mmCIF file of C-alpha atoms in Angstrom:
data_model
loop_
_atom_site.group_PDB
_atom_site.id
_atom_site.type_symbol
_atom_site.label_atom_id
_atom_site.label_comp_id
_atom_site.label_asym_id
_atom_site.label_seq_id
_atom_site.Cartn_x
_atom_site.Cartn_y
_atom_site.Cartn_z
ATOM 1 C CA MET A 1 -3.890 -14.191 -13.929
ATOM 2 C CA LYS A 2 -5.777 -16.908 -12.411
ATOM 3 C CA PHE A 3 -8.356 -16.216 -9.214
ATOM 4 C CA LYS A 4 -6.508 -19.165 -7.397
ATOM 5 C CA GLU A 5 -2.987 -17.215 -7.766
ATOM 6 C CA ILE A 6 -4.324 -14.129 -5.270
ATOM 7 C CA PRO A 7 -4.461 -14.736 -1.657
ATOM 8 C CA SER A 8 -7.819 -14.267 0.351
ATOM 9 C CA HIS A 9 -10.973 -12.599 -0.955
ATOM 10 C CA ASP A 10 -12.576 -15.808 -1.663
ATOM 11 C CA HIS A 11 -16.204 -14.428 -1.776
ATOM 12 C CA VAL A 12 -15.471 -11.658 -4.105
ATOM 13 C CA LYS A 13 -13.655 -14.278 -6.424
ATOM 14 C CA ARG A 14 -17.266 -16.251 -6.244
ATOM 15 C CA GLN A 15 -19.258 -12.790 -7.211
ATOM 16 C CA LEU A 16 -16.763 -12.206 -10.176
ATOM 17 C CA ARG A 17 -17.264 -15.843 -11.652
ATOM 18 C CA ASN A 18 -20.904 -15.859 -11.192
ATOM 19 C CA LEU A 19 -21.030 -12.421 -12.946
ATOM 20 C CA VAL A 20 -19.320 -13.980 -16.141
ATOM 21 C CA ASP A 21 -20.915 -17.273 -15.929
ATOM 22 C CA ASP A 22 -24.449 -15.806 -15.829
ATOM 23 C CA GLY A 23 -23.779 -13.185 -18.264
ATOM 24 C CA LYS A 24 -24.860 -10.203 -15.883
ATOM 25 C CA VAL A 25 -21.074 -8.577 -16.267
ATOM 26 C CA PRO A 26 -22.058 -5.080 -15.640
ATOM 27 C CA HIS A 27 -21.018 -2.392 -18.304
ATOM 28 C CA ALA A 28 -18.987 -0.752 -15.651
ATOM 29 C CA LEU A 29 -17.797 -2.122 -12.523
ATOM 30 C CA LEU A 30 -15.733 -0.451 -9.564
ATOM 31 C CA LEU A 31 -13.524 -2.416 -7.391
ATOM 32 C CA HIS A 32 -12.416 -0.231 -4.537
ATOM 33 C CA GLY A 33 -10.806 -0.642 -1.008
ATOM 34 C CA PRO A 34 -7.612 0.065 0.594
ATOM 35 C CA SER A 35 -4.304 0.210 -0.934
ATOM 36 C CA GLY A 36 -2.480 -3.392 -0.860
ATOM 37 C CA SER A 37 -5.355 -5.379 -0.773
ATOM 38 C CA GLY A 38 -5.289 -6.891 -4.023
ATOM 39 C CA LYS A 39 -7.863 -5.174 -6.199
ATOM 40 C CA PHE A 40 -5.624 -4.976 -9.446
ATOM 41 C CA LEU A 41 -5.036 -8.799 -9.301
ATOM 42 C CA LEU A 42 -8.674 -9.424 -9.055
ATOM 43 C CA ALA A 43 -9.509 -7.142 -11.916
ATOM 44 C CA ARG A 44 -6.929 -8.822 -14.034
ATOM 45 C CA ALA A 45 -8.405 -12.236 -13.342
ATOM 46 C CA LEU A 46 -11.452 -11.128 -14.008
ATOM 47 C CA ALA A 47 -10.694 -9.565 -17.312
ATOM 48 C CA GLN A 48 -8.781 -13.060 -18.481
ATOM 49 C CA TYR A 49 -12.035 -15.120 -17.096
ATOM 50 C CA ILE A 50 -14.290 -12.810 -19.349
ATOM 51 C CA HIS A 51 -12.035 -13.596 -22.457
ATOM 52 C CA CYS A 52 -10.794 -17.053 -21.751
ATOM 53 C CA ARG A 53 -12.239 -19.284 -24.136
ATOM 54 C CA SER A 54 -12.500 -22.634 -22.152
ATOM 55 C CA HIS A 55 -13.114 -22.221 -18.265
ATOM 56 C CA THR A 56 -11.402 -24.784 -16.054
ATOM 57 C CA PRO A 57 -14.442 -26.972 -13.972
ATOM 58 C CA ASP A 58 -13.210 -25.156 -10.882
ATOM 59 C CA GLY A 59 -14.150 -21.698 -12.284
ATOM 60 C CA GLU A 60 -10.699 -20.691 -13.713
ATOM 61 C CA PRO A 61 -9.541 -19.161 -16.796
ATOM 62 C CA CYS A 62 -7.514 -21.927 -18.722
ATOM 63 C CA GLY A 63 -4.257 -20.514 -18.856
ATOM 64 C CA GLU A 64 -3.672 -21.999 -22.184
ATOM 65 C CA CYS A 65 -5.819 -20.438 -25.029
ATOM 66 C CA PRO A 66 -4.682 -17.571 -27.104
ATOM 67 C CA ASP A 67 -6.503 -15.067 -25.216
ATOM 68 C CA CYS A 68 -5.216 -15.968 -21.786
ATOM 69 C CA ILE A 69 -1.461 -16.297 -23.159
ATOM 70 C CA GLN A 70 -2.207 -12.861 -24.565
ATOM 71 C CA HIS A 71 -3.667 -11.442 -21.151
ATOM 72 C CA GLN A 72 -0.172 -12.961 -19.392
ATOM 73 C CA HIS A 73 1.774 -10.681 -21.759
ATOM 74 C CA PHE A 74 -0.188 -7.645 -21.547
ATOM 75 C CA ASN A 75 -0.882 -7.531 -25.041
ATOM 76 C CA HIS A 76 -4.714 -9.059 -25.524
ATOM 77 C CA VAL A 77 -6.083 -6.919 -28.799
ATOM 78 C CA ASP A 78 -9.515 -6.178 -26.984
ATOM 79 C CA MET A 79 -8.204 -5.380 -23.517
ATOM 80 C CA MET A 80 -6.995 -1.425 -22.545
ATOM 81 C CA TYR A 81 -5.107 -0.691 -19.172
ATOM 82 C CA VAL A 82 -5.622 2.991 -18.459
ATOM 83 C CA PHE A 83 -3.211 4.337 -15.465
ATOM 84 C CA PRO A 84 -2.149 7.773 -14.276
ATOM 85 C CA VAL A 85 1.276 9.089 -16.398
ATOM 86 C CA VAL A 86 3.246 12.533 -16.310
ATOM 87 C CA LYS A 87 3.336 14.936 -18.651
ATOM 88 C CA ASP A 88 7.284 15.782 -19.927
ATOM 89 C CA GLU A 89 9.054 17.375 -23.013
ATOM 90 C CA LYS A 90 8.617 14.028 -25.000
ATOM 91 C CA HIS A 91 4.754 13.702 -23.943
ATOM 92 C CA LYS A 92 2.977 16.602 -24.025
ATOM 93 C CA ALA A 93 -0.465 14.765 -24.329
ATOM 94 C CA PRO A 94 0.495 11.529 -22.684
ATOM 95 C CA VAL A 95 -1.749 8.725 -22.595
ATOM 96 C CA SER A 96 -0.865 4.951 -20.907
ATOM 97 C CA ASP A 97 0.234 3.206 -24.289
ATOM 98 C CA ASP A 98 3.393 5.815 -23.870
ATOM 99 C CA TYR A 99 4.271 4.163 -20.765
ATOM 100 C CA MET A 100 3.198 0.702 -21.419
ATOM 101 C CA GLU A 101 6.406 -1.371 -21.304
ATOM 102 C CA GLU A 102 7.426 0.648 -18.062
ATOM 103 C CA PHE A 103 3.780 -0.437 -16.756
ATOM 104 C CA LYS A 104 4.434 -3.845 -17.375
ATOM 105 C CA GLU A 105 7.850 -4.133 -15.778
ATOM 106 C CA PHE A 106 6.054 -2.370 -12.785
ATOM 107 C CA VAL A 107 3.240 -4.450 -12.451
ATOM 108 C CA ALA A 108 5.610 -7.635 -12.231
ATOM 109 C CA SER A 109 7.485 -6.315 -9.473
ATOM 110 C CA SER A 110 4.939 -4.786 -7.832
ATOM 111 C CA PRO A 111 1.687 -7.104 -8.332
ATOM 112 C CA TYR A 112 -0.017 -5.011 -5.482
ATOM 113 C CA MET A 113 0.276 -1.753 -7.042
ATOM 114 C CA ASP A 114 2.450 0.295 -4.705
ATOM 115 C CA LEU A 115 1.689 4.053 -6.067
ATOM 116 C CA ASP A 116 5.014 5.420 -4.410
ATOM 117 C CA ARG A 117 6.522 2.973 -6.235
ATOM 118 C CA TRP A 118 4.874 3.972 -9.793
ATOM 119 C CA ILE A 119 5.563 7.594 -9.116
ATOM 120 C CA GLY A 120 9.040 7.066 -8.074
ATOM 121 C CA SER A 121 9.731 5.243 -11.842
ATOM 122 C CA PHE A 122 9.252 8.616 -13.353
ATOM 123 C CA ASP A 123 12.611 10.721 -14.356
ATOM 124 C CA LYS A 124 10.558 13.655 -13.228
ATOM 125 C CA LYS A 125 11.077 14.904 -9.843
ATOM 126 C CA ASN A 126 8.337 15.216 -7.713
ATOM 127 C CA ALA A 127 5.854 13.781 -10.389
ATOM 128 C CA GLN A 128 2.416 13.410 -9.773
ATOM 129 C CA PRO A 129 0.609 11.290 -12.273
ATOM 130 C CA VAL A 130 -2.786 12.026 -13.548
ATOM 131 C CA ILE A 131 -5.002 10.631 -15.952
ATOM 132 C CA TYR A 132 -5.282 13.396 -18.697
ATOM 133 C CA VAL A 133 -8.059 14.046 -21.049
ATOM 134 C CA SER A 134 -5.838 12.809 -23.771
ATOM 135 C CA GLU A 135 -6.607 9.356 -22.265
ATOM 136 C CA SER A 136 -10.135 9.522 -22.446
ATOM 137 C CA ARG A 137 -10.182 10.774 -26.201
ATOM 138 C CA ARG A 138 -7.739 7.544 -26.765
ATOM 139 C CA LEU A 139 -10.255 5.624 -24.906
ATOM 140 C CA GLU A 140 -13.143 6.534 -26.863
ATOM 141 C CA GLU A 141 -11.610 5.778 -30.218
ATOM 142 C CA ARG A 142 -10.275 2.444 -28.955
ATOM 143 C CA MET A 143 -13.870 1.452 -27.659
ATOM 144 C CA ALA A 144 -15.698 2.643 -30.635
ATOM 145 C CA VAL A 145 -14.048 -0.275 -32.715
ATOM 146 C CA THR A 146 -15.785 -3.515 -32.439
ATOM 147 C CA ALA A 147 -14.262 -6.277 -30.205
ATOM 148 C CA THR A 148 -11.732 -8.304 -32.739
ATOM 149 C CA VAL A 149 -11.272 -11.603 -31.448
ATOM 150 C CA SER A 150 -13.627 -11.598 -28.101
ATOM 151 C CA SER A 151 -17.140 -11.065 -27.028
ATOM 152 C CA CYS A 152 -16.371 -7.415 -25.681
ATOM 153 C CA LYS A 153 -13.438 -5.098 -25.098
ATOM 154 C CA ILE A 154 -12.483 -4.307 -21.747
ATOM 155 C CA ALA A 155 -11.253 -1.131 -20.274
ATOM 156 C CA LEU A 156 -9.123 -1.644 -16.764
ATOM 157 C CA ILE A 157 -8.649 1.805 -15.117
ATOM 158 C CA TRP A 158 -6.321 1.576 -12.321
ATOM 159 C CA LEU A 159 -6.754 4.729 -9.975
ATOM 160 C CA PRO A 160 -9.815 7.028 -11.672
ATOM 161 C CA GLU A 161 -9.522 9.049 -8.519
ATOM 162 C CA ARG A 162 -6.429 10.543 -10.208
ATOM 163 C CA MET A 163 -8.533 11.984 -13.626
ATOM 164 C CA ASN A 164 -8.399 15.540 -13.911
ATOM 165 C CA GLU A 165 -11.835 17.214 -14.146
ATOM 166 C CA ASP A 166 -11.567 17.105 -18.374
ATOM 167 C CA ALA A 167 -11.095 13.483 -18.516
ATOM 168 C CA ALA A 168 -13.216 12.499 -15.763
ATOM 169 C CA ASN A 169 -16.313 14.066 -17.714
ATOM 170 C CA LYS A 170 -15.547 12.356 -20.579
ATOM 171 C CA LEU A 171 -15.231 9.167 -19.357
ATOM 172 C CA LEU A 172 -18.655 9.721 -17.736
ATOM 173 C CA LYS A 173 -20.265 10.310 -21.042
ATOM 174 C CA LEU A 174 -18.598 6.897 -22.133
ATOM 175 C CA ILE A 175 -19.814 5.208 -19.363
ATOM 176 C CA GLU A 176 -23.316 6.895 -19.794
ATOM 177 C CA GLU A 177 -23.724 5.845 -23.206
ATOM 178 C CA PRO A 178 -21.988 2.901 -23.692
ATOM 179 C CA TRP A 179 -21.288 0.938 -26.648
ATOM 180 C CA GLU A 180 -22.203 -2.550 -27.274
ATOM 181 C CA GLY A 181 -19.795 -5.079 -26.206
ATOM 182 C CA VAL A 182 -17.527 -2.687 -23.589
ATOM 183 C CA VAL A 183 -16.933 -3.255 -19.937
ATOM 184 C CA PHE A 184 -15.281 -0.695 -17.967
ATOM 185 C CA VAL A 185 -13.442 -2.159 -15.029
ATOM 186 C CA LEU A 186 -12.345 0.774 -12.603
ATOM 187 C CA VAL A 187 -9.967 -0.166 -9.660
ATOM 188 C CA SER A 188 -9.838 2.415 -6.740
ATOM 189 C CA ASP A 189 -7.925 3.074 -3.625
ATOM 190 C CA ASN A 190 -10.166 5.786 -2.452
ATOM 191 C CA ALA A 191 -13.886 5.861 -4.327
ATOM 192 C CA ALA A 192 -14.881 8.967 -2.463
ATOM 193 C CA SER A 193 -12.609 11.062 -4.442
ATOM 194 C CA ILE A 194 -13.999 9.676 -8.068
ATOM 195 C CA LEU A 195 -16.647 11.990 -9.832
ATOM 196 C CA PRO A 196 -19.690 11.078 -8.020
ATOM 197 C CA THR A 197 -21.833 10.814 -11.165
ATOM 198 C CA ILE A 198 -19.077 8.174 -12.392
ATOM 199 C CA ARG A 199 -19.340 6.279 -8.968
ATOM 200 C CA SER A 200 -23.564 6.096 -9.216
ATOM 201 C CA ARG A 201 -22.988 4.815 -12.946
ATOM 202 C CA CYS A 202 -20.953 1.810 -11.920
ATOM 203 C CA ARG A 203 -21.668 -1.658 -9.889
ATOM 204 C CA PRO A 204 -19.443 -1.232 -6.557
ATOM 205 C CA MET A 205 -17.920 -3.999 -5.345
ATOM 206 C CA GLU A 206 -15.751 -3.428 -1.905
ATOM 207 C CA ILE A 207 -12.241 -5.208 -1.433
ATOM 208 C CA ALA A 208 -11.566 -5.734 2.140
ATOM 209 C CA ARG A 209 -8.051 -5.398 3.691
ATOM 210 C CA LEU A 210 -5.922 -8.463 3.977
ATOM 211 C CA ASP A 211 -5.922 -9.921 7.290
ATOM 212 C CA ASP A 212 -2.414 -10.277 9.230
ATOM 213 C CA ALA A 213 -2.093 -13.749 8.478
ATOM 214 C CA THR A 214 -2.181 -13.540 4.865
ATOM 215 C CA VAL A 215 0.176 -10.814 4.743
ATOM 216 C CA ALA A 216 2.612 -12.528 6.962
ATOM 217 C CA ASP A 217 2.256 -15.724 4.778
ATOM 218 C CA HIS A 218 3.062 -13.952 2.065
ATOM 219 C CA LEU A 219 6.346 -12.554 3.332
ATOM 220 C CA VAL A 220 7.205 -16.188 4.540
ATOM 221 C CA ARG A 221 7.090 -17.522 0.984
ATOM 222 C CA ARG A 222 8.225 -14.959 -1.188
ATOM 223 C CA LEU A 223 11.237 -13.562 1.399
ATOM 224 C CA ALA A 224 11.782 -16.766 3.454
ATOM 225 C CA MET A 225 11.132 -14.217 6.628
ATOM 226 C CA ASP A 226 10.969 -15.716 10.028
ATOM 227 C CA PRO A 227 7.484 -16.387 10.878
ATOM 228 C CA VAL A 228 7.327 -14.593 14.050
ATOM 229 C CA ASP A 229 8.817 -11.383 12.164
ATOM 230 C CA ALA A 230 6.486 -11.643 9.333
ATOM 231 C CA LEU A 231 3.504 -11.589 11.450
ATOM 232 C CA ALA A 232 4.845 -8.425 13.697
ATOM 233 C CA LEU A 233 5.551 -6.395 10.588
ATOM 234 C CA ALA A 234 1.891 -7.793 8.699
ATOM 235 C CA HIS A 235 0.329 -6.310 11.949
ATOM 236 C CA ASN A 236 1.843 -3.083 11.893
ATOM 237 C CA ALA A 237 1.294 -2.811 7.881
ATOM 238 C CA CYS A 238 -2.797 -2.827 8.867
ATOM 239 C CA GLY A 239 -3.286 -5.415 6.003
ATOM 240 C CA ASP A 240 -1.770 -3.328 3.291
ATOM 241 C CA MET A 241 0.531 -5.762 1.308
ATOM 242 C CA ASN A 242 2.844 -2.585 -0.280
ATOM 243 C CA ALA A 243 3.296 -1.501 3.082
ATOM 244 C CA ALA A 244 4.514 -4.751 4.631
ATOM 245 C CA LEU A 245 6.860 -4.887 1.692
ATOM 246 C CA ARG A 246 8.186 -1.296 1.894
ATOM 247 C CA ALA A 247 8.913 -2.038 5.636
ATOM 248 C CA THR A 248 11.200 -5.038 4.772
ATOM 249 C CA ASP A 249 13.159 -2.675 2.238
ATOM 250 C CA ALA A 250 13.678 -0.498 5.272
ATOM 251 C CA THR A 251 14.967 -3.394 7.583
ATOM 252 C CA SER A 252 18.117 -1.116 8.305
ATOM 253 C CA ILE A 253 16.093 1.930 9.401
ATOM 254 C CA SER A 254 13.825 -0.277 11.515
ATOM 255 C CA ARG A 255 17.111 -1.539 13.183
ATOM 256 C CA MET A 256 18.728 2.147 13.648
ATOM 257 C CA PHE A 257 15.350 3.003 15.385
ATOM 258 C CA PHE A 258 15.497 0.215 17.449
ATOM 259 C CA ASP A 259 19.133 0.921 18.718
ATOM 260 C CA TYR A 260 18.490 4.389 19.182
ATOM 261 C CA PHE A 261 15.281 3.590 21.248
ATOM 262 C CA VAL A 262 17.552 0.850 23.263
ATOM 263 C CA ARG A 263 20.215 3.633 23.796
ATOM 264 C CA LEU A 264 17.652 6.233 24.786
ATOM 265 C CA MET A 265 16.272 3.901 27.645
ATOM 266 C CA ARG A 266 19.584 2.978 28.916
ATOM 267 C CA LEU A 267 20.668 6.280 29.125
ATOM 268 C CA ALA A 268 17.978 7.719 30.868
ATOM 269 C CA TYR A 269 17.728 4.677 33.503
ATOM 270 C CA GLN A 270 21.482 5.615 34.136
ATOM 271 C CA ARG A 271 20.620 9.652 34.211
ATOM 272 C CA ASP A 272 23.491 9.979 31.810
ATOM 273 C CA VAL A 273 22.784 13.678 30.823
ATOM 274 C CA LYS A 274 26.051 13.953 28.749
ATOM 275 C CA GLY A 275 25.147 10.673 26.641
ATOM 276 C CA LEU A 276 21.416 12.091 26.259
ATOM 277 C CA LYS A 277 22.849 15.385 25.055
ATOM 278 C CA GLU A 278 24.899 13.381 22.715
ATOM 279 C CA TRP A 279 21.921 11.199 21.800
ATOM 280 C CA ALA A 280 19.653 13.914 20.939
ATOM 281 C CA GLN A 281 22.295 15.437 18.297
ATOM 282 C CA GLU A 282 22.474 12.133 16.885
ATOM 283 C CA ILE A 283 19.037 12.097 16.143
ATOM 284 C CA THR A 284 18.496 15.349 15.015
ATOM 285 C CA SER A 285 21.478 14.691 12.327
ATOM 286 C CA MET A 286 19.030 12.392 10.900
ATOM 287 C CA GLY A 287 16.706 15.059 9.638
ATOM 288 C CA ARG A 288 13.286 15.970 9.960
ATOM 289 C CA GLY A 289 11.544 13.231 8.101
ATOM 290 C CA HIS A 290 13.517 10.180 10.306
ATOM 291 C CA GLU A 291 13.279 12.088 13.687
ATOM 292 C CA VAL A 292 9.259 12.110 12.896
ATOM 293 C CA ARG A 293 9.499 8.629 11.790
ATOM 294 C CA PHE A 294 11.726 7.648 14.863
ATOM 295 C CA TYR A 295 9.011 8.848 17.262
ATOM 296 C CA ALA A 296 6.214 6.804 15.525
ATOM 297 C CA TYR A 297 8.478 3.682 15.778
ATOM 298 C CA ALA A 298 9.342 4.661 19.546
ATOM 299 C CA THR A 299 5.678 5.124 20.408
ATOM 300 C CA ARG A 300 4.813 1.844 18.954
ATOM 301 C CA LEU A 301 7.413 0.074 21.053
ATOM 302 C CA VAL A 302 6.092 1.504 24.339
ATOM 303 C CA ARG A 303 3.037 0.324 23.672
ATOM 304 C CA GLU A 304 3.760 -2.760 22.537
ATOM 305 C CA ASN A 305 6.000 -3.040 25.912
ATOM 306 C CA PHE A 306 2.925 -1.881 27.945
ATOM 307 C CA ILE A 307 0.986 -4.791 26.720
ATOM 308 C CA TYR A 308 3.717 -7.131 27.155
ATOM 309 C CA ASN A 309 3.062 -6.661 30.753
ATOM 310 C CA TYR A 310 -0.101 -8.609 30.321
ATOM 311 C CA ARG A 311 1.445 -11.981 29.455
ATOM 312 C CA CYS A 312 -0.918 -12.396 26.444
ATOM 313 C CA PRO A 313 1.551 -13.313 23.417
ATOM 314 C CA GLU A 314 -1.359 -13.325 20.901
ATOM 315 C CA LEU A 315 -1.681 -9.509 21.706
ATOM 316 C CA ASN A 316 1.906 -8.503 20.855
ATOM 317 C CA TYR A 317 3.364 -7.739 17.428
ATOM 318 C CA LEU A 318 7.430 -7.637 18.202
ATOM 319 C CA ASN A 319 10.070 -9.169 16.213
ATOM 320 C CA ARG A 320 12.505 -11.521 17.862
ATOM 321 C CA GLU A 321 15.046 -8.625 18.697
ATOM 322 C CA GLU A 322 12.298 -6.268 20.010
ATOM 323 C CA GLY A 323 10.761 -9.427 21.756
ATOM 324 C CA ASN A 324 14.165 -10.062 23.711
ATOM 325 C CA PHE A 325 14.702 -6.655 24.619
ATOM 326 C CA SER A 326 11.123 -6.509 26.037
ATOM 327 C CA LYS A 327 11.838 -9.281 28.405
ATOM 328 C CA ASN A 328 13.888 -7.104 30.855
ATOM 329 C CA PHE A 329 12.189 -3.756 29.583
ATOM 330 C CA ALA A 330 8.826 -3.793 29.921
ATOM 331 C CA ARG A 331 8.459 -3.675 33.597
ATOM 332 C CA PHE A 332 9.426 -0.054 33.023
ATOM 333 C CA ILE A 333 6.510 0.879 31.014
ATOM 334 C CA THR A 334 3.560 0.616 33.240
ATOM 335 C CA VAL A 335 0.386 2.261 33.953
ATOM 336 C CA ASN A 336 2.002 4.597 35.997
ATOM 337 C CA ASN A 337 4.072 6.252 33.221
ATOM 338 C CA ALA A 338 3.024 4.775 29.614
ATOM 339 C CA GLU A 339 0.432 7.631 28.753
ATOM 340 C CA ARG A 340 2.619 10.160 29.712
ATOM 341 C CA ILE A 341 5.649 8.694 27.916
ATOM 342 C CA VAL A 342 3.513 8.225 24.714
ATOM 343 C CA SER A 343 2.589 12.003 25.021
ATOM 344 C CA ALA A 344 5.841 13.200 25.292
ATOM 345 C CA MET A 345 6.857 11.386 22.254
ATOM 346 C CA ASP A 346 3.735 12.836 20.299
ATOM 347 C CA LYS A 347 4.633 16.291 21.370
ATOM 348 C CA ALA A 348 8.318 15.910 20.593
ATOM 349 C CA SER A 349 7.006 14.886 17.062
ATOM 350 C CA VAL A 350 4.651 17.538 16.607
ATOM 351 C CA ASP A 351 7.224 19.718 17.247
ATOM 352 C CA ILE A 352 9.897 18.523 15.020
ATOM 353 C CA ALA A 353 7.263 18.592 12.284
ATOM 354 C CA GLY A 354 6.406 22.143 13.083
ATOM 355 C CA ASN A 355 10.179 23.127 12.216
ATOM 356 C CA ALA A 356 11.122 23.534 15.874
ATOM 357 C CA ASN A 357 14.901 23.505 16.618
ATOM 358 C CA GLY A 358 15.557 19.566 16.858
ATOM 359 C CA ASN A 359 18.250 19.675 19.014
ATOM 360 C CA ILE A 360 16.402 21.626 21.630
ATOM 361 C CA VAL A 361 13.338 18.976 21.339
ATOM 362 C CA ASN A 362 15.225 16.000 21.354
ATOM 363 C CA PHE A 363 17.334 17.073 24.414
ATOM 364 C CA ASP A 364 14.300 17.787 26.302
ATOM 365 C CA PHE A 365 12.406 15.146 25.566
ATOM 366 C CA ALA A 366 15.513 12.874 26.557
ATOM 367 C CA ILE A 367 15.715 14.754 29.884
ATOM 368 C CA LYS A 368 12.014 14.047 30.625
ATOM 369 C CA MET A 369 12.479 10.012 29.956
ATOM 370 C CA ILE A 370 14.913 10.114 32.999
ATOM 371 C CA ILE A 371 11.668 11.291 35.343
ATOM 372 C CA LEU A 372 9.334 9.181 33.050
ATOM 373 C CA ILE A 373 11.272 5.914 33.212
ATOM 374 C CA LYS A 374 11.896 6.036 37.067
ATOM 375 C CA GLU A 375 7.903 6.864 37.465
ATOM 376 C CA SER A 376 7.226 3.036 36.774
#
């Protein structure tokens, strides 16, 4: 992994290079920030840069020496990866090495480290991966041995906030009394959840969320998406590359929500009570999870249509299909009704999530839309 292969974060890359070039790499470094920002990619690039035998003039690992080649295949002898795993019948005291092949496949397919995807890779239903104390014991054994081919051994720990108490306490001791030539690199989505005493002994480096343009550019290049659609999707993902990629996987669901929204508004405008009753029954049949997600989608679309009336395209994040619909629909969402429509959607979502009868809640909301849509 080279720094130049990672989008954005130029200032962080400079800091990491300088730490290595100046011989001031801390014994424990904490890269923390929002999910999907590329922290693990930066950690991998740093580790390879530390071990590389021949840096390029532009501050990159060469990619050709034996150390670089081993890093690219996750088999460098002085590199250890630690990540959350699950207990099962086969693994009573699991460590990361037990799942290394699965982890390699996961990183290759999800370089921005989508935790939900990692959780879904386990056979065990409702798995909640944890870093167990057995991992800390294994880490101690590995780190006690002098580096074999490099100047230092590196332990890259993904999601240290998922350590159980025993593992965290043992890691604390390792960080408090580090061996010569050992570097810990912690990569966290939620630094506040890490044991405070561990956090206080690490040099923190905050990784900011990706900007919308960076996420959109990645979607265009990787998935050949339309730039307009990519930017709208990137904005809704709030800088989380994983959320953006998950949204592309759920395109059919988003299209279904869009169709339901359009149908709702047309039936409400026509005051078609029978049609609205059928609409409510269909929405209910999706199940509570999808119902709540539909109202979240509908709320966003109402807000986007309200903004559309200001004729400032740079403020709107609609895909092409949504944009075409909004050309004629936006005039029905104004200062007179926008807030009350959103409030009605929020109430319906809360009621559904609270196990209220879906048919009643959805039909009641649909009838309200007859009144609200006319008050534009």
